[in-house]
Coordinates of C-alpha atoms in Angstrom, one line a residue:
M1 CA 10.2 -4.4 -40.8
T2 CA 7.8 -5.5 -37.9
T3 CA 10.0 -7.0 -35.1
V4 CA 9.3 -9.1 -32.0
A5 CA 9.4 -6.1 -29.9
D6 CA 6.6 -4.6 -32.2
L7 CA 4.6 -7.8 -31.6
L8 CA 4.9 -7.3 -27.9
I9 CA 3.9 -3.7 -27.9
D10 CA 1.0 -4.4 -30.3
R11 CA -0.3 -7.1 -27.9
L12 CA -0.1 -5.0 -24.9
L13 CA -2.1 -2.3 -26.7
D14 CA -4.7 -5.1 -27.6
W15 CA -4.9 -5.6 -23.8
G16 CA -5.6 -1.8 -23.0
V17 CA -2.1 -1.1 -21.6
D18 CA -1.4 2.5 -22.2
T19 CA 1.4 3.3 -19.5
I20 CA 4.7 1.5 -18.9
F21 CA 7.2 2.5 -16.0
S22 CA 10.9 2.0 -17.0
L23 CA 14.4 2.8 -17.0
P24 CA 16.3 2.1 -20.3
G25 CA 19.3 -0.1 -20.8
D26 CA 20.9 -1.9 -23.8
G27 CA 19.2 -5.1 -22.9
I28 CA 15.8 -3.4 -23.8
N29 CA 16.8 -1.3 -26.9
G30 CA 14.8 -3.2 -29.1
I31 CA 11.6 -2.8 -27.0
Y32 CA 12.4 0.9 -26.6
E33 CA 12.5 1.3 -30.4
A34 CA 9.0 -0.4 -30.5
L35 CA 7.9 2.1 -27.9
R36 CA 9.3 5.1 -29.8
T37 CA 7.3 4.1 -32.9
N38 CA 4.2 3.7 -30.9
R39 CA 4.6 6.8 -28.6
D40 CA 1.4 8.2 -29.6
R41 CA -0.5 5.2 -28.3
I42 CA 1.6 4.2 -25.2
T43 CA 3.0 6.4 -22.5
L44 CA 6.6 5.6 -21.4
V45 CA 7.2 7.1 -17.9
L46 CA 11.0 7.3 -17.4
V47 CA 12.1 6.7 -13.9
R48 CA 15.6 7.1 -12.1
H49 CA 15.5 3.6 -10.6
E50 CA 14.0 0.4 -11.6
E51 CA 12.7 -0.1 -8.1
S52 CA 10.5 3.0 -8.5
A53 CA 9.3 1.5 -11.8
A54 CA 7.8 -1.6 -10.1
L55 CA 6.5 0.4 -7.0
A56 CA 4.9 3.1 -9.4
A57 CA 3.3 0.1 -11.3
C58 CA 2.0 -1.2 -8.0
G59 CA 0.6 2.2 -7.0
Y60 CA -0.9 2.6 -10.5
A61 CA -2.5 -0.8 -10.1
K62 CA -3.9 0.0 -6.6
F63 CA -5.5 3.3 -7.4
T64 CA -6.7 2.4 -11.0
R65 CA -7.7 -1.2 -10.4
R66 CA -6.0 -1.9 -13.7
L67 CA -2.9 -3.8 -14.7
G68 CA 0.3 -2.0 -13.8
V69 CA 3.3 -2.6 -16.2
C70 CA 7.0 -2.0 -15.6
L71 CA 10.0 -2.7 -17.9
A72 CA 13.7 -3.1 -17.0
T73 CA 16.9 -4.2 -18.7
S74 CA 18.7 -7.4 -18.3
G75 CA 20.7 -8.4 -15.2
P76 CA 20.8 -5.7 -12.6
G77 CA 17.9 -3.8 -14.1
G78 CA 15.7 -6.8 -13.6
I79 CA 17.1 -7.5 -10.2
H80 CA 16.2 -3.9 -9.1
L81 CA 12.5 -4.6 -9.8
L82 CA 12.1 -7.2 -7.3
N83 CA 11.4 -5.3 -4.2
G84 CA 8.3 -3.4 -5.8
L85 CA 7.2 -6.5 -7.4
Y86 CA 7.1 -8.3 -4.1
D87 CA 5.0 -5.3 -2.8
A88 CA 2.5 -6.0 -5.5
K89 CA 2.4 -9.7 -4.8
C90 CA 1.9 -9.2 -1.2
D91 CA -0.8 -6.6 -1.5
G92 CA -2.5 -8.6 -4.3
Q93 CA -2.0 -6.3 -7.2
P94 CA -1.8 -7.3 -10.9
V95 CA 1.5 -6.1 -12.3
L96 CA 3.2 -7.3 -15.4
A97 CA 7.0 -7.0 -15.3
I98 CA 8.9 -7.2 -18.7
T99 CA 12.8 -7.5 -18.7
G100 CA 15.7 -8.1 -21.2
H101 CA 18.0 -10.8 -21.3
T102 CA 21.4 -11.3 -22.9
F103 CA 21.8 -12.6 -26.5
H104 CA 19.7 -16.0 -27.0
D105 CA 22.7 -18.0 -27.9
L106 CA 25.0 -16.8 -25.0
I107 CA 22.6 -17.5 -22.3
G108 CA 24.1 -19.7 -19.7
T109 CA 27.8 -18.9 -20.8
H110 CA 28.7 -16.4 -18.2
Y111 CA 28.3 -13.5 -20.6
Q112 CA 27.9 -9.9 -19.4
Q113 CA 24.7 -9.5 -17.5
D114 CA 23.7 -13.2 -17.9
V115 CA 21.3 -13.3 -15.1
N116 CA 18.6 -16.1 -15.4
L117 CA 15.6 -13.7 -14.7
D118 CA 12.9 -16.2 -15.5
K119 CA 14.4 -18.5 -12.7
L120 CA 15.1 -15.5 -10.4
F121 CA 11.5 -14.2 -10.8
S122 CA 9.9 -17.8 -10.1
D123 CA 9.0 -16.9 -6.6
V124 CA 7.5 -13.3 -7.0
A125 CA 5.8 -14.2 -10.4
A126 CA 3.0 -16.6 -10.6
Y127 CA 3.8 -16.8 -14.3
S128 CA 7.4 -16.3 -15.5
E129 CA 8.4 -17.2 -19.2
R130 CA 11.1 -16.3 -21.7
V131 CA 10.0 -15.4 -25.1
M132 CA 11.5 -17.8 -27.6
G133 CA 10.6 -16.0 -30.9
P134 CA 7.9 -14.2 -32.9
A135 CA 5.5 -16.9 -32.9
H136 CA 5.8 -17.1 -29.1
V137 CA 4.9 -13.5 -28.3
R138 CA 1.1 -13.5 -28.5
N139 CA 0.7 -16.5 -26.5
V140 CA 2.9 -15.7 -23.4
V141 CA 1.6 -12.1 -23.2
D142 CA -2.0 -13.3 -23.1
E143 CA -1.1 -15.9 -20.5
A144 CA 0.9 -13.5 -18.5
I145 CA -1.7 -10.8 -18.4
K146 CA -4.6 -13.2 -17.7
T147 CA -2.6 -14.7 -14.8
A148 CA -1.7 -11.3 -13.3
I149 CA -5.3 -10.0 -13.4
S150 CA -7.1 -13.4 -12.3
R151 CA -4.8 -14.0 -9.3
R152 CA -4.1 -10.4 -8.6
T153 CA -0.5 -11.1 -8.5
V154 CA 2.7 -10.5 -10.5
A155 CA 3.5 -12.0 -13.9
H156 CA 6.8 -11.7 -15.9
L157 CA 8.2 -11.9 -19.3
T158 CA 12.0 -11.8 -20.3
I159 CA 13.1 -11.3 -24.0
P160 CA 16.5 -11.8 -25.2
K161 CA 18.2 -8.6 -26.6
D162 CA 18.6 -10.0 -30.0
V163 CA 15.4 -11.8 -30.1
Q164 CA 13.6 -8.4 -29.7
D165 CA 15.0 -7.4 -33.1
W166 CA 14.1 -10.6 -34.9
S167 CA 11.6 -10.4 -37.9
A168 CA 7.9 -11.0 -37.1
D169 CA 7.7 -13.5 -39.9
G170 CA 8.7 -16.3 -37.7
Q171 CA 7.1 -19.9 -38.4
L172 CA 4.7 -21.2 -36.2
S173 CA 5.0 -24.7 -35.0
K174 CA 2.3 -27.2 -36.3
A175 CA 0.6 -27.1 -33.0
N176 CA 0.4 -23.4 -32.6
V177 CA -2.8 -22.4 -34.3
P178 CA -2.7 -18.6 -35.2
G179 CA -4.8 -16.5 -33.0
H180 CA -6.0 -19.1 -30.6
S181 CA -5.5 -17.0 -27.5
G182 CA -7.7 -14.1 -27.0
D183 CA -7.2 -10.6 -25.3
L184 CA -10.2 -11.0 -23.0
Y185 CA -10.5 -12.0 -19.4
S186 CA -13.7 -12.5 -17.8
D187 CA -14.0 -12.6 -13.9
P188 CA -15.7 -15.7 -12.9
L189 CA -17.7 -13.8 -10.1
P190 CA -18.4 -16.8 -7.9
L191 CA -21.2 -16.6 -5.4
P192 CA -21.7 -18.8 -2.4
S193 CA -24.5 -21.3 -2.4
R194 CA -27.8 -20.3 -0.7
A195 CA -27.0 -22.9 2.0
L196 CA -23.7 -21.3 3.0
L197 CA -25.3 -17.8 3.0
E198 CA -28.1 -19.0 5.2
K199 CA -25.5 -20.6 7.5
A200 CA -23.7 -17.4 7.7
A201 CA -26.8 -15.3 8.4
A202 CA -27.7 -17.6 11.2
I203 CA -24.4 -17.0 13.0
L204 CA -24.8 -13.3 12.5
N205 CA -28.5 -13.2 13.7
S206 CA -27.5 -15.0 16.8
G207 CA -24.6 -12.8 17.8
T208 CA -25.0 -10.1 20.4
K209 CA -21.7 -8.3 20.0
I210 CA -20.6 -8.4 16.4
A211 CA -17.5 -6.6 14.8
I212 CA -16.7 -6.2 11.1
L213 CA -13.1 -6.3 10.0
A214 CA -13.3 -4.6 6.5
G215 CA -10.1 -4.7 4.4
R216 CA -9.1 -3.6 1.1
G217 CA -11.4 -6.1 -0.6
C218 CA -14.3 -3.9 0.5
L219 CA -13.0 -0.7 -1.2
G220 CA -15.7 -1.0 -3.7
A221 CA -18.4 -2.2 -1.2
R222 CA -18.9 0.9 1.0
D223 CA -22.6 1.0 0.8
E224 CA -23.0 -2.7 1.4
I225 CA -20.6 -2.6 4.5
I226 CA -22.4 0.4 6.0
Q227 CA -25.8 -1.2 5.5
L228 CA -24.5 -4.5 7.1
A229 CA -22.9 -2.6 10.0
D230 CA -26.1 -0.6 10.6
T231 CA -28.3 -3.8 10.3
L232 CA -26.2 -5.8 12.7
A233 CA -25.1 -2.8 15.1
A234 CA -21.5 -3.8 14.4
P235 CA -18.7 -1.4 14.5
I236 CA -16.5 -1.4 11.4
V237 CA -12.7 -2.1 12.2
K238 CA -10.4 -0.9 9.3
P239 CA -7.0 -2.6 8.6
L240 CA -4.4 -0.1 7.1
L241 CA -5.3 -0.9 3.4
G242 CA -9.1 -0.7 4.2
K243 CA -8.8 2.8 5.4
G244 CA -10.7 4.1 2.5
V245 CA -13.6 1.6 3.0
V246 CA -15.7 4.2 4.9
P247 CA -15.1 7.9 5.9
D248 CA -13.2 8.2 9.2
D249 CA -16.0 10.3 10.6
H250 CA -18.8 7.9 10.1
P251 CA -20.4 6.8 13.4
L252 CA -20.2 3.2 12.5
T253 CA -16.5 2.8 12.2
T254 CA -13.8 2.7 15.1
G255 CA -10.9 3.2 12.8
G256 CA -7.7 1.2 12.3
I257 CA -6.3 -1.8 14.0
G258 CA -2.9 -3.0 15.0
L259 CA 0.0 -1.1 16.5
L260 CA -1.0 1.9 14.5
G261 CA -4.7 1.6 15.2
T262 CA -7.2 2.7 17.8
A263 CA -8.1 1.6 21.2
P264 CA -11.7 1.4 20.6
S265 CA -10.9 -1.0 17.4
Q266 CA -8.9 -3.2 19.7
E267 CA -11.4 -3.4 22.3
A268 CA -14.1 -4.2 19.8
L269 CA -12.1 -7.2 18.6
E270 CA -11.3 -8.3 22.3
T271 CA -14.7 -8.4 23.4
C272 CA -16.8 -9.3 20.4
D273 CA -18.6 -12.7 20.1
T274 CA -19.1 -12.6 16.4
L275 CA -16.5 -11.4 13.7
I276 CA -17.1 -10.8 10.1
I277 CA -13.8 -10.8 8.2
A278 CA -14.5 -9.0 4.8
G279 CA -11.7 -8.8 2.2
S280 CA -9.0 -8.6 4.5
S281 CA -6.0 -10.9 5.5
F282 CA -4.7 -8.5 8.1
P283 CA -1.6 -10.3 9.2
Y284 CA -1.1 -9.5 12.9
I285 CA -2.8 -12.5 14.4
E286 CA -2.2 -11.2 18.0
F287 CA -4.8 -8.4 17.3
Y288 CA -7.7 -10.8 16.4
P289 CA -10.2 -12.2 19.0
K290 CA -8.7 -15.2 20.8
P291 CA -9.5 -18.6 19.2
G292 CA -12.8 -19.8 20.4
Q293 CA -13.9 -16.4 21.6
A294 CA -15.9 -15.3 18.6
R295 CA -17.7 -17.2 16.0
A296 CA -16.3 -16.0 12.6
V297 CA -17.7 -15.6 9.0
Q298 CA -15.1 -14.6 6.3
I299 CA -15.7 -13.2 2.9
D300 CA -12.8 -13.5 0.5
L301 CA -12.3 -13.9 -3.3
D302 CA -9.4 -16.3 -2.6
T303 CA -10.5 -19.6 -1.3
S304 CA -7.0 -20.2 0.2
R305 CA -7.4 -17.1 2.5
I306 CA -10.3 -18.6 4.3
G307 CA -9.1 -19.4 7.9
L308 CA -5.7 -18.0 7.3
R309 CA -5.7 -15.7 10.2
Y310 CA -8.7 -16.8 12.3
P311 CA -10.7 -20.0 12.5
A312 CA -13.8 -19.3 10.2
E313 CA -17.0 -21.2 10.8
V314 CA -18.3 -20.3 7.4
G315 CA -16.3 -19.1 4.3
L316 CA -18.0 -17.2 1.5
V317 CA -16.0 -16.9 -1.5
G318 CA -16.7 -14.2 -4.1
Q319 CA -16.2 -10.5 -4.5
C320 CA -17.1 -8.7 -1.3
W321 CA -19.8 -6.5 -2.8
D322 CA -21.4 -9.4 -4.6
V323 CA -21.5 -11.6 -1.5
L324 CA -22.7 -8.8 0.8
R325 CA -25.6 -8.1 -1.6
A326 CA -26.7 -11.7 -1.3
L327 CA -26.2 -11.9 2.3
L328 CA -27.9 -8.7 3.4
P329 CA -31.6 -9.9 2.8
L330 CA -31.0 -12.7 5.2
V331 CA -29.7 -11.0 8.3
R332 CA -32.0 -9.4 10.8
H333 CA -32.0 -5.9 12.2
K334 CA -30.5 -5.8 15.6
T335 CA -32.5 -3.7 18.2
D336 CA -30.0 -4.3 21.0
R337 CA -27.3 -1.8 20.1
T338 CA -25.5 -1.7 23.4
F339 CA -22.2 -3.0 21.9
L340 CA -22.2 -0.5 19.2
Q341 CA -23.0 2.3 21.4
K342 CA -20.3 1.5 23.8
M343 CA -17.7 1.4 21.1
Q344 CA -19.2 4.7 19.7
T345 CA -18.6 6.2 23.1
R346 CA -15.1 5.0 23.3
M347 CA -14.4 6.4 19.7
A348 CA -15.7 9.8 20.8
E349 CA -13.2 9.7 23.6
W350 CA -10.4 8.5 21.4
N351 CA -11.1 11.2 18.6
A352 CA -10.9 13.9 21.6
L353 CA -7.6 12.5 22.5
L354 CA -6.3 12.6 18.9
E355 CA -7.6 16.2 18.6
A356 CA -5.6 17.0 21.6
R357 CA -2.4 15.3 20.4
G358 CA -2.8 16.9 16.9
S359 CA -3.3 20.4 18.2
R360 CA -0.2 20.7 20.2
T361 CA 1.8 23.9 19.8
D362 CA 5.2 22.7 21.1
V363 CA 8.4 23.3 19.4
P364 CA 10.0 20.8 18.4
M365 CA 6.6 20.2 16.4
K366 CA 4.8 16.9 17.0
P367 CA 4.5 14.7 14.1
Q368 CA 0.8 14.2 14.5
V369 CA 0.3 18.0 14.2
A370 CA 2.2 18.2 11.0
V371 CA -0.1 15.5 9.7
R372 CA -3.4 16.3 11.1
A373 CA -3.2 19.9 9.7
L374 CA -3.3 18.4 6.1
N375 CA -6.9 17.6 6.6
E376 CA -7.9 21.2 6.1
F377 CA -6.3 21.2 2.5
L378 CA -7.3 17.8 1.2
A379 CA -9.7 17.4 -1.6
D380 CA -12.8 15.1 -1.3
D381 CA -11.1 12.9 -4.1
A382 CA -7.4 13.3 -3.0
I383 CA -5.2 10.3 -3.2
I384 CA -3.0 9.7 -0.3
C385 CA 0.2 7.8 -0.6
C386 CA 1.8 6.8 2.7
D387 CA 5.4 5.6 3.2
T388 CA 6.6 3.1 5.9
G389 CA 7.7 4.0 9.3
T390 CA 6.5 5.9 12.3
V391 CA 5.0 8.1 9.4
T392 CA 2.3 5.3 8.9
T393 CA 1.1 5.5 12.5
W394 CA 0.5 9.2 12.3
V395 CA -1.1 9.1 8.8
A396 CA -3.4 6.1 9.8
R397 CA -4.6 7.8 12.8
H398 CA -4.8 11.5 11.9
I399 CA -5.5 11.7 8.1
A400 CA -9.5 11.7 8.0
M401 CA -10.8 9.9 4.9
K402 CA -13.8 11.6 3.4
G403 CA -15.7 11.7 0.2
T404 CA -14.1 9.5 -2.6
M405 CA -10.5 9.8 -1.2
Q406 CA -8.2 6.9 -1.9
F407 CA -5.4 5.8 0.3
S408 CA -2.8 3.1 0.2
A409 CA 0.6 2.1 1.8
S410 CA 2.9 -0.9 1.4
G411 CA 0.7 -3.2 3.4
T412 CA 2.0 -6.8 4.1
L413 CA 5.6 -6.2 2.8
A414 CA 5.8 -2.8 4.6
T415 CA 8.7 -1.8 2.4
M416 CA 10.2 1.7 3.0
A417 CA 10.4 4.1 0.0
N418 CA 7.2 3.3 -1.6
G419 CA 5.4 6.5 -0.9
L420 CA 7.0 8.6 -3.8
P421 CA 6.8 6.0 -6.4
Y422 CA 3.2 5.4 -5.6
S423 CA 2.4 9.2 -6.0
L424 CA 4.3 8.9 -9.3
G425 CA 2.0 6.0 -10.5
A426 CA -1.1 8.0 -9.1
G427 CA -0.1 11.1 -10.8
I428 CA 0.3 9.5 -14.1
A429 CA -3.0 7.9 -13.9
Y430 CA -5.0 10.9 -12.4
P431 CA -3.2 13.9 -13.4
E432 CA -6.3 16.2 -12.6
R433 CA -6.6 14.8 -9.0
Q434 CA -4.9 16.1 -5.9
I435 CA -2.0 13.6 -5.0
V436 CA -0.5 13.7 -1.6
C437 CA 2.7 11.8 -0.5
I438 CA 3.4 11.7 3.2
A439 CA 7.0 10.2 4.0
G440 CA 9.5 10.0 6.7
D441 CA 13.0 11.3 6.1
G442 CA 14.3 7.7 5.9
G443 CA 12.0 6.3 3.4
F444 CA 11.8 9.5 1.3
S445 CA 15.6 9.8 0.9
M446 CA 15.9 6.1 -0.5
L447 CA 14.3 7.1 -3.8
M448 CA 14.0 10.8 -3.7
S449 CA 15.7 11.2 -7.1
E450 CA 11.9 10.5 -8.4
L451 CA 11.5 14.1 -7.5
A452 CA 13.1 14.9 -10.9
T453 CA 10.6 12.5 -12.6
L454 CA 7.6 14.2 -11.0
V455 CA 9.1 17.6 -12.6
K456 CA 9.9 16.0 -15.7
Y457 CA 6.1 15.0 -16.2
A458 CA 4.8 18.1 -14.6
L459 CA 2.9 16.2 -11.9
P460 CA 1.7 18.5 -9.0
V461 CA 2.3 16.0 -6.3
K462 CA 2.5 17.5 -2.8
I463 CA 5.0 15.7 -0.6
I464 CA 5.2 16.0 3.1
V465 CA 8.5 14.9 4.6
L466 CA 8.5 14.3 8.4
K467 CA 12.1 15.1 9.3
N468 CA 13.6 13.8 12.6
N469 CA 16.9 12.6 11.4
L470 CA 16.0 9.4 12.5
L471 CA 15.0 5.8 11.6
G472 CA 12.0 6.3 14.0
M473 CA 10.3 2.9 13.8
I474 CA 13.4 1.0 14.0
K475 CA 14.4 2.9 17.2
W476 CA 10.9 2.1 18.9
E477 CA 11.1 -1.4 17.8
Q478 CA 14.5 -1.8 19.3
L479 CA 13.2 -0.2 22.6
A480 CA 9.6 -1.6 23.0
F481 CA 10.1 -4.9 21.2
E482 CA 13.7 -5.9 21.9
G483 CA 14.3 -4.2 25.1
N484 CA 17.5 -2.9 23.6
P485 CA 18.8 0.8 23.5
Q486 CA 18.7 2.2 20.0
Y487 CA 21.7 1.7 17.6
G488 CA 22.4 2.5 14.0
V489 CA 19.3 4.6 13.5
D490 CA 20.7 8.1 13.4
L491 CA 20.6 9.8 10.0
Q492 CA 22.8 12.4 8.5
P493 CA 20.5 15.4 8.1
I494 CA 19.5 16.5 4.6
D495 CA 17.9 19.7 3.4
F496 CA 15.0 18.4 1.6
A497 CA 13.5 21.7 0.6
A498 CA 16.8 22.6 -1.1
C499 CA 16.8 19.2 -2.8
A500 CA 13.5 19.9 -4.0
R501 CA 14.6 23.1 -5.4
S502 CA 17.6 21.6 -7.0
C503 CA 15.5 19.1 -9.0
G504 CA 13.2 21.9 -10.4
A505 CA 10.5 21.5 -7.7
T506 CA 9.2 24.0 -5.0
G507 CA 10.5 23.4 -1.6
F508 CA 9.5 24.6 2.0
S509 CA 10.7 24.0 5.3
V510 CA 8.7 24.4 8.7
E511 CA 9.6 23.9 12.4
D512 CA 7.1 25.8 14.3
P513 CA 3.3 24.8 14.3
A514 CA 2.3 28.5 14.2
G515 CA 3.7 28.7 10.6
L516 CA 2.4 25.2 9.5
R517 CA -1.0 26.1 7.8
D518 CA 0.6 29.1 6.0
V519 CA 3.3 26.9 4.5
Y520 CA 0.6 24.2 3.5
R521 CA -1.7 26.9 2.1
Q522 CA 1.3 28.1 -0.3
A523 CA 2.3 24.4 -1.2
F524 CA -1.2 23.4 -2.1
A525 CA -1.7 26.7 -4.1
H526 CA 1.3 25.9 -6.1
P527 CA 0.6 24.3 -9.6
G528 CA 3.7 22.0 -9.6
P529 CA 5.4 19.5 -7.5
V530 CA 6.2 20.7 -4.0
V531 CA 8.2 19.3 -0.9
V532 CA 7.3 20.5 2.5
E533 CA 9.9 19.5 5.0
A534 CA 8.3 19.4 8.4
V535 CA 10.9 19.2 11.2
I536 CA 9.5 17.1 14.0
D537 CA 10.0 16.0 17.5
P538 CA 12.3 12.8 17.4
L539 CA 11.3 11.9 21.0
E540 CA 7.6 11.4 20.1
A541 CA 6.7 7.9 20.4
P542 CA 4.3 6.0 18.0
L543 CA 2.5 4.3 20.9
P544 CA 0.0 1.5 20.1
G545 CA -3.6 2.3 21.0
K546 CA -3.3 -0.2 24.0
I547 CA 0.1 -0.7 25.5
T548 CA 0.7 -4.2 26.5
M549 CA 2.8 -5.2 29.8
E550 CA 5.5 -6.8 27.6
Q551 CA 6.0 -3.6 25.5
A552 CA 6.3 -1.5 28.8
W553 CA 8.6 -4.1 30.2
Q554 CA 11.0 -4.1 27.1
F555 CA 11.0 -0.4 27.3
A556 CA 12.1 -0.4 30.9
K557 CA 14.8 -2.7 30.1
A558 CA 16.0 -0.6 27.3
V559 CA 16.2 2.5 29.6
A560 CA 18.0 0.4 32.2
R561 CA 20.6 -0.7 29.8
G562 CA 21.7 2.6 28.9
Q563 CA 19.4 4.3 26.2
E564 CA 21.2 7.5 25.8
D565 CA 18.3 9.9 25.6
R566 CA 16.4 8.0 28.3
W567 CA 15.5 10.8 30.5
D568 CA 14.2 13.0 27.6
L569 CA 12.2 10.1 26.5
M570 CA 10.7 9.5 29.8
K571 CA 10.0 13.1 30.3
S572 CA 8.3 13.3 26.8
L573 CA 6.0 10.2 27.7
L574 CA 5.3 11.6 31.1
L575 CA 4.2 15.0 29.8
N576 CA 2.1 13.3 27.2
K577 CA 0.2 11.3 29.9
I578 CA -0.3 14.5 32.1
R579 CA -1.7 16.5 29.1
E580 CA -4.1 13.6 28.4
V581 CA -5.4 13.4 32.0
V582 CA -5.7 17.3 32.1

């Protein structure tokens, strides 16, 4: 007998879905039976926690630019998906979440696991519906997938557990014409009018100090961004999710922006008279030019994002690569390249500083040393999955993008624990590519049971855990933003190399920079999943590219109020400054 669950899987297959991340439960047993009978056509990736399923689906969507799909049981299973789904929503990734529900005729009667998931998901999902029967499946699957893809967001379907087993022979209503919805989505590919393009070009042609803020919407527009930057003598500033837009050693980029960015990027935005915001909604408004300082042209696929962070004089709606191709013939080549050359000089100085910081031989090992040494072992098409915390600063600054490398982190949501599930999603999508997860010990320990998942599916992911037994980012936020001594941030030490071995992976631990490259060499030569526990200095501060007076004042207040390791901290900061001067 063909069931409602069979109809669901058949329709997902029609849409080209071939991978689902999930943890089973009795609320989705009917769907699991349909997956079992279709196991030669669709891959079920069994995770250890539903949050991992949603984060893996988000990572899968980020790296493949396809729909990510996750599945969870009723009640708590569905609830566990939420964090990963909000990550997808905040970073504009198409993810379909499917959940079970209790028996259809006991919904709303306080039965076991009777959680109204279609209502619960109403904020995170742009489309959230309950499947009512066999005649309903095709329509809602089509609508959910089209919504997720077209709006680059989350959609959700929930199916009562008994409905999953109903016969597919359900009667259609008179108004429901069979097959009226199709399994095809066509991107409208809007292009701005000629008049708007000319207006934008006029602003750019009149600018003398132009900067380009190139976000994740430009990941497929590398050639166009480089051509525009070269034509306008404009430095390319990269928000975190745009790290892969151009290689980090390209002479036209000043690297990242924000607290984990570079000083040259901040200077470029502080002094530019014209700003191009392309495919970015970088959230930290304080890092943009002051309102009125720069004339702005913004390119975004979402009309509602125009002017969201900075007042745009012209908004160009469309895919960045299409809009840039239409705009490029209208902009004139700048002969005055003073602004760009100044930023390039600053960037050379900044890179020399990073090289000095990343080549230290101190013990305890500096975190930037552990991260920077990875560059020697990264393939030109490596996929880098970064967790959230101080680790994000070290990765943003010290991992050098090259070739066709891909990178992502939890951008706007900035959730911890994303790194390992992202690498799972990437590894399932690209088992032949080098996948590297870089995480702090706080974020990694949240979902480290997924090590067993990597082993189960023989995914050769290399995991670098920066271990300082500390929630480092929270510590520095308490010190530099709040002016308070650290509290509640010390972690009980875990032997991550031993944990890796207990899960069936390979584990290494390294404390001395002198042995770091040898450990990495062994790790990357190993054919299976590997954890490298890099023990790092807990006193190394993730200082912003340019420290504000407010941050310095708050740090001083925290020291005065009794920060326990204040003298060690001040000694570490002073030594860093002395080394930079020398």
